[in-house]
XYZ file of C-alpha atoms in Angstrom:
93
model
C 2.839 31.382 -110.483
C 1.190 31.817 -113.872
C -2.224 33.401 -114.034
C -4.768 32.646 -116.706
C -6.098 35.608 -118.644
C -9.568 35.143 -120.037
C -9.928 35.218 -123.797
C -13.283 35.551 -125.544
C -12.267 33.094 -128.257
C -11.314 30.217 -125.976
C -13.263 28.951 -122.998
C -11.835 26.371 -120.606
C -13.398 22.961 -120.236
C -14.562 22.360 -116.667
C -11.884 20.453 -114.826
C -11.387 19.190 -111.331
C -7.855 17.817 -111.564
C -6.022 21.099 -112.173
C -6.195 24.681 -111.017
C -5.013 26.084 -114.355
C -7.169 25.526 -117.455
C -5.301 23.282 -119.870
C -8.113 22.155 -122.185
C -9.936 24.866 -124.085
C -12.869 25.055 -126.489
C -12.497 27.308 -129.511
C -15.766 29.242 -129.255
C -15.355 30.474 -132.832
C -14.969 27.012 -134.362
C -17.576 26.250 -137.032
C -20.816 24.962 -135.515
C -20.651 21.693 -137.510
C -17.221 21.026 -135.975
C -18.464 21.735 -132.448
C -21.472 19.511 -133.119
C -19.233 16.683 -134.381
C -17.116 16.934 -131.236
C -20.086 16.893 -128.861
C -21.755 14.106 -130.843
C -18.640 11.940 -130.681
C -18.392 12.328 -126.904
C -22.087 11.790 -126.304
C -22.202 8.630 -128.418
C -19.002 7.322 -126.827
C -20.502 7.893 -123.376
C -23.723 6.128 -124.317
C -21.822 3.170 -125.822
C -19.566 3.020 -122.752
C -22.452 3.089 -120.290
C -24.365 0.489 -122.337
C -21.314 -1.773 -122.212
C -21.004 -1.258 -118.470
C -24.708 -1.992 -117.959
C -24.247 -5.345 -119.700
C -21.077 -6.261 -117.807
C -20.931 -8.371 -114.679
C -18.974 -6.658 -111.927
C -18.434 -9.838 -109.877
C -14.780 -10.034 -110.845
C -14.047 -6.343 -110.563
C -11.783 -4.613 -108.102
C -13.232 -2.246 -105.542
C -11.939 0.764 -107.475
C -13.481 -0.290 -110.817
C -16.861 1.288 -110.152
C -15.185 4.599 -109.279
C -13.148 4.431 -112.490
C -16.235 3.704 -114.608
C -18.148 6.535 -112.973
C -15.288 8.991 -113.342
C -14.827 8.253 -117.065
C -18.551 8.829 -117.665
C -18.480 12.030 -115.572
C -15.568 13.484 -117.552
C -17.214 12.725 -120.893
C -20.584 14.132 -119.788
C -18.870 17.277 -118.459
C -17.156 17.764 -121.834
C -20.533 17.369 -123.561
C -22.109 19.906 -121.194
C -19.328 22.447 -121.822
C -19.530 21.995 -125.595
C -23.318 22.325 -125.579
C -22.968 25.576 -123.611
C -20.749 27.027 -126.357
C -23.119 25.812 -129.091
C -26.127 27.274 -127.257
C -24.403 30.643 -126.780
C -23.524 30.719 -130.472
C -27.056 29.759 -131.454
C -28.577 32.508 -129.342
C -26.245 35.163 -130.793
C -27.493 34.657 -134.359
């Protein structure tokens, strides 16, 4: 079994599907790059949820609502993790 050794440069994105961190945030990436990444995810989430709010779910399968919710949860979790790195960097300066 492989163990994960913490590294100050990379922080894992919160995940629920795996026990080993596979997606990492480069905590030393330039702030404009981190901001662009978080902005992209936040806007995509807002656009996605706006689309879902305007969609009729009459013809959907029983699992569709769970899928929609899970996609939004993953994107919002990514945004939260990225904001945490940006906030830590902002407080260090």
